[in-house]
PDB file of C-alpha atoms in Angstrom:
ATOM      1  CA  MET S1309      43.619  -9.248  23.793  1.00 95.00           C
ATOM      2  CA  LYS S1310      43.592 -12.727  22.278  1.00 98.00           C
ATOM      3  CA  ILE S1311      39.840 -13.730  22.243  1.00 98.00           C
ATOM      4  CA  LEU S1312      39.368 -17.081  21.180  1.00 98.00           C
ATOM      5  CA  LEU S1313      35.174 -18.088  20.163  1.00 98.00           C
ATOM      6  CA  ALA S1314      34.190 -20.923  19.733  1.00 97.00           C
ATOM      7  CA  VAL S1315      31.039 -20.640  17.435  1.00 96.00           C
ATOM      8  CA  ASP S1316      28.032 -23.834  16.671  1.00 92.00           C
ATOM      9  CA  GLY S1317      25.298 -21.951  14.855  1.00 91.00           C
ATOM     10  CA  SER S1318      22.886 -22.444  17.299  1.00 89.00           C
ATOM     11  CA  ALA S1319      21.364 -19.653  18.982  1.00 90.00           C
ATOM     12  CA  PHE S1320      23.742 -20.136  22.184  1.00 90.00           C
ATOM     13  CA  SER S1321      27.024 -19.416  20.270  1.00 91.00           C
ATOM     14  CA  ASP S1322      24.807 -16.324  19.063  1.00 94.00           C
ATOM     15  CA  ALA S1323      24.814 -14.776  21.801  1.00 93.00           C
ATOM     16  CA  ALA S1324      27.992 -15.546  22.683  1.00 95.00           C
ATOM     17  CA  VAL S1325      29.048 -14.070  19.801  1.00 96.00           C
ATOM     18  CA  GLU S1326      27.058 -11.287  20.392  1.00 95.00           C
ATOM     19  CA  SER S1327      28.822 -10.271  24.080  1.00 94.00           C
ATOM     20  CA  VAL S1328      32.381 -10.161  22.041  1.00 96.00           C
ATOM     21  CA  ALA S1329      31.023  -7.879  20.006  1.00 95.00           C
ATOM     22  CA  ARG S1330      29.366  -5.208  21.246  1.00 92.00           C
ATOM     23  CA  ARG S1331      32.154  -4.941  23.824  1.00 92.00           C
ATOM     24  CA  PRO S1332      34.773  -2.187  23.132  1.00 92.00           C
ATOM     25  CA  TRP S1333      37.944  -4.367  23.335  1.00 93.00           C
ATOM     26  CA  ALA S1334      41.856  -2.348  24.262  1.00 93.00           C
ATOM     27  CA  ALA S1335      43.879  -1.835  20.807  1.00 92.00           C
ATOM     28  CA  GLY S1336      45.091  -4.663  18.942  1.00 94.00           C
ATOM     29  CA  SER S1337      42.663  -7.298  20.202  1.00 96.00           C
ATOM     30  CA  GLU S1338      42.303 -10.039  18.216  1.00 97.00           C
ATOM     31  CA  VAL S1339      39.877 -13.186  17.965  1.00 97.00           C
ATOM     32  CA  LYS S1340      40.089 -16.473  16.344  1.00 98.00           C
ATOM     33  CA  VAL S1341      36.165 -18.019  15.401  1.00 98.00           C
ATOM     34  CA  ILE S1342      36.270 -22.223  15.841  1.00 98.00           C
ATOM     35  CA  SER S1343      33.763 -24.543  15.212  1.00 97.00           C
ATOM     36  CA  VAL S1344      34.585 -27.831  15.483  1.00 96.00           C
ATOM     37  CA  MET S1345      33.622 -30.197  14.094  1.00 94.00           C
ATOM     38  CA  GLU S1346      33.062 -33.812  15.931  1.00 87.00           C
ATOM     39  CA  PRO S1347      33.686 -37.061  13.587  1.00 80.00           C
ATOM     40  CA  PHE S1348      31.654 -39.554  13.584  1.00 75.00           C
ATOM     41  CA  GLN S1349      31.554 -42.196  14.826  1.00 69.00           C
ATOM     42  CA  PRO S1350      29.894 -45.685  13.538  1.00 64.00           C
ATOM     43  CA  TYR S1351      27.347 -46.890  15.637  1.00 64.00           C
ATOM     44  CA  MET S1352      26.756 -50.221  14.342  1.00 63.00           C
ATOM     45  CA  THR S1353      28.633 -53.001  12.906  1.00 60.00           C
ATOM     46  CA  GLU S1354      27.128 -53.116   9.591  1.00 61.00           C
ATOM     47  CA  VAL S1355      28.895 -50.000   7.922  1.00 54.00           C
ATOM     48  CA  TRP S1356      28.308 -52.500   4.745  1.00 61.00           C
ATOM     49  CA  SER S1357      24.609 -51.591   4.656  1.00 68.00           C
ATOM     50  CA  LEU S1358      25.391 -47.593   4.288  1.00 69.00           C
ATOM     51  CA  PRO S1359      25.898 -46.165   1.002  1.00 74.00           C
ATOM     52  CA  ALA S1360      29.388 -45.391   0.010  1.00 69.00           C
ATOM     53  CA  ASP S1361      29.432 -42.154   0.340  1.00 83.00           C
ATOM     54  CA  PHE S1362      27.778 -41.786   3.387  1.00 80.00           C
ATOM     55  CA  TRP S1363      30.642 -41.109   5.127  1.00 79.00           C
ATOM     56  CA  GLU S1364      31.628 -38.585   2.501  1.00 85.00           C
ATOM     57  CA  GLU S1365      28.004 -37.068   2.773  1.00 88.00           C
ATOM     58  CA  MET S1366      27.859 -36.574   6.518  1.00 87.00           C
ATOM     59  CA  ASP S1367      31.310 -34.986   6.519  1.00 90.00           C
ATOM     60  CA  LYS S1368      30.355 -33.187   3.813  1.00 92.00           C
ATOM     61  CA  SER S1369      27.233 -31.425   5.779  1.00 92.00           C
ATOM     62  CA  ALA S1370      28.655 -30.972   8.770  1.00 92.00           C
ATOM     63  CA  ARG S1371      31.771 -29.035   7.448  1.00 95.00           C
ATOM     64  CA  GLN S1372      28.898 -26.615   5.469  1.00 95.00           C
ATOM     65  CA  GLN S1373      27.329 -26.282   9.267  1.00 94.00           C
ATOM     66  CA  ALA S1374      31.030 -25.577  10.386  1.00 96.00           C
ATOM     67  CA  THR S1375      31.343 -23.291   7.622  1.00 97.00           C
ATOM     68  CA  ASP S1376      27.546 -21.538   8.452  1.00 97.00           C
ATOM     69  CA  ALA S1377      27.971 -20.461  11.712  1.00 96.00           C
ATOM     70  CA  ILE S1378      32.142 -19.193  11.161  1.00 97.00           C
ATOM     71  CA  ASP S1379      30.456 -16.518   7.773  1.00 97.00           C
ATOM     72  CA  LYS S1380      27.047 -16.062  10.797  1.00 97.00           C
ATOM     73  CA  ALA S1381      30.052 -15.054  13.541  1.00 96.00           C
ATOM     74  CA  THR S1382      31.821 -13.281  11.196  1.00 96.00           C
ATOM     75  CA  GLN S1383      28.821 -11.330   9.501  1.00 95.00           C
ATOM     76  CA  ALA S1384      27.786 -10.740  13.132  1.00 95.00           C
ATOM     77  CA  PHE S1385      31.306  -8.792  13.913  1.00 94.00           C
ATOM     78  CA  LYS S1386      31.062  -6.834  10.662  1.00 93.00           C
ATOM     79  CA  LYS S1387      27.320  -5.660  11.409  1.00 93.00           C
ATOM     80  CA  ALA S1388      28.870  -4.548  14.775  1.00 90.00           C
ATOM     81  CA  GLU S1389      31.535  -2.436  13.082  1.00 88.00           C
ATOM     82  CA  SER S1390      33.973  -4.387  15.836  1.00 85.00           C
ATOM     83  CA  ASN S1391      37.336  -3.261  16.045  1.00 86.00           C
ATOM     84  CA  LEU S1392      38.743  -6.607  16.504  1.00 93.00           C
ATOM     85  CA  ALA S1393      41.072  -8.617  13.985  1.00 95.00           C
ATOM     86  CA  ILE S1394      39.455 -11.917  13.399  1.00 96.00           C
ATOM     87  CA  THR S1395      40.111 -14.898  11.935  1.00 97.00           C
ATOM     88  CA  THR S1396      38.229 -17.926  11.223  1.00 98.00           C
ATOM     89  CA  GLU S1397      39.179 -22.355  11.539  1.00 98.00           C
ATOM     90  CA  ILE S1398      37.538 -25.196  10.901  1.00 97.00           C
ATOM     91  CA  ILE S1399      38.730 -27.525  13.587  1.00 97.00           C
ATOM     92  CA  LYS S1400      38.080 -30.982  13.248  1.00 95.00           C
ATOM     93  CA  GLY S1401      37.480 -33.596  16.961  1.00 94.00           C
ATOM     94  CA  ASN S1402      35.899 -33.647  20.266  1.00 92.00           C
ATOM     95  CA  PRO S1403      34.531 -30.120  21.151  1.00 92.00           C
ATOM     96  CA  LYS S1404      35.199 -30.367  24.717  1.00 92.00           C
ATOM     97  CA  SER S1405      39.682 -31.275  24.204  1.00 95.00           C
ATOM     98  CA  ALA S1406      39.458 -29.019  20.313  1.00 96.00           C
ATOM     99  CA  ILE S1407      38.659 -25.848  22.034  1.00 97.00           C
ATOM    100  CA  VAL S1408      40.615 -26.270  24.956  1.00 97.00           C
ATOM    101  CA  ASP S1409      43.584 -27.352  22.515  1.00 97.00           C
ATOM    102  CA  GLU S1410      43.438 -24.523  20.483  1.00 98.00           C
ATOM    103  CA  ALA S1411      43.331 -22.472  22.735  1.00 98.00           C
ATOM    104  CA  GLU S1412      46.794 -23.047  24.643  1.00 98.00           C
ATOM    105  CA  LYS S1413      48.598 -23.678  21.150  1.00 98.00           C
ATOM    106  CA  TRP S1414      47.523 -20.239  19.731  1.00 98.00           C
ATOM    107  CA  GLY S1415      47.804 -19.040  22.753  1.00 97.00           C
ATOM    108  CA  ALA S1416      43.933 -16.756  23.822  1.00 98.00           C
ATOM    109  CA  ASP S1417      43.776 -15.197  26.671  1.00 98.00           C
ATOM    110  CA  LEU S1418      40.110 -15.688  26.956  1.00 98.00           C
ATOM    111  CA  ILE S1419      37.921 -18.360  25.679  1.00 97.00           C
ATOM    112  CA  VAL S1420      34.096 -17.508  24.382  1.00 97.00           C
ATOM    113  CA  LEU S1421      31.046 -20.259  23.909  1.00 94.00           C
ATOM    114  CA  GLY S1422      27.433 -20.187  24.807  1.00 90.00           C
ATOM    115  CA  SER S1423      26.478 -22.588  26.927  1.00 85.00           C
ATOM    116  CA  HIS S1424      23.498 -24.833  25.625  1.00 67.00           C
ATOM    117  CA  GLY S1425      21.454 -24.955  29.285  1.00 58.00           C
ATOM    118  CA  TYR S1426      20.855 -28.948  29.068  1.00 52.00           C
ATOM    119  CA  THR S1427      20.047 -30.469  32.342  1.00 51.00           C
ATOM    120  CA  GLY S1428      19.161 -34.029  33.646  1.00 49.00           C
ATOM    121  CA  LEU S1429      19.550 -36.983  31.377  1.00 48.00           C
ATOM    122  CA  LYS S1430      20.554 -34.786  28.507  1.00 46.00           C
ATOM    123  CA  ARG S1431      23.537 -33.865  30.076  1.00 43.00           C
ATOM    124  CA  MET S1432      24.571 -36.485  31.067  1.00 43.00           C
ATOM    125  CA  PHE S1433      24.324 -38.167  28.025  1.00 45.00           C
ATOM    126  CA  LEU S1434      25.485 -35.116  25.083  1.00 45.00           C
ATOM    127  CA  GLY S1435      27.842 -33.706  28.812  1.00 54.00           C
ATOM    128  CA  SER S1436      28.846 -29.995  28.913  1.00 80.00           C
ATOM    129  CA  VAL S1437      31.193 -28.462  26.637  1.00 88.00           C
ATOM    130  CA  SER S1438      31.197 -25.628  28.079  1.00 86.00           C
ATOM    131  CA  GLN S1439      31.395 -26.974  31.294  1.00 86.00           C
ATOM    132  CA  ALA S1440      34.127 -29.499  30.506  1.00 89.00           C
ATOM    133  CA  VAL S1441      36.686 -26.405  28.886  1.00 93.00           C
ATOM    134  CA  ALA S1442      35.933 -24.025  32.238  1.00 91.00           C
ATOM    135  CA  SER S1443      37.661 -27.094  33.427  1.00 91.00           C
ATOM    136  CA  HIS S1444      40.301 -27.695  31.282  1.00 95.00           C
ATOM    137  CA  ALA S1445      41.121 -24.259  30.033  1.00 95.00           C
ATOM    138  CA  LYS S1446      44.082 -22.650  31.060  1.00 96.00           C
ATOM    139  CA  CYS S1447      42.901 -19.019  30.370  1.00 97.00           C
ATOM    140  CA  SER S1448      39.608 -16.918  31.653  1.00 97.00           C
ATOM    141  CA  VAL S1449      36.420 -19.068  30.156  1.00 96.00           C
ATOM    142  CA  GLU S1450      33.350 -16.739  29.372  1.00 95.00           C
ATOM    143  CA  ILE S1451      30.355 -18.874  29.338  1.00 92.00           C
ATOM    144  CA  VAL S1452      27.628 -16.903  27.875  1.00 92.00           C
ATOM    145  CA  ARG S1453      24.069 -17.482  28.566  1.00 85.00           C
ATOM    146  CA  THR S1454      20.830 -16.724  26.985  1.00 77.00           C
ATOM    147  CA  GLY S1455      18.802 -17.848  29.857  1.00 64.00           C
ATOM    148  CA  GLU S1456      16.715 -20.666  27.233  1.00 56.00           C
ATOM    149  CA  ALA S1457      17.266 -23.822  29.577  1.00 50.00           C
ATOM    150  CA  VAL S1458      16.924 -26.635  27.037  1.00 46.00           C
ATOM    151  CA  ALA S1459      15.107 -29.285  29.565  1.00 43.00           C
ATOM    152  CA  ALA S1460      15.319 -33.319  29.881  1.00 41.00           C
TER     153      ALA S1460
END
């Protein structure tokens, strides 16, 4: 079985990691742990007012956050003494489409990701990555919830 595990370093993705790491999987199963770096979009026209290295620092920070999320996930698999073959990748793009595209490209049988549980205005403005993935993926999707809903 090929499992694509999307992580962002949050407690919600930690729950997804634990869900995959603690289960007995068939011999030969593999997990690909990914973290998606969303490209930064300037929301102003006066980009000249920012320091010259602003976008480079933003990219560096996002890459570090993605690296930390992946490292945290791989440590959880080591701690659980999982028999899964693990690969990792940082992907740049919109998480809603990047996760689905990577699952299709890699030939995943299952996508696992955590849900932040946004409701109300937060869900309207931020959207739901897990809902978008579940709606558009061509393979099975497991959404792991923690019981901690994030209110609007």
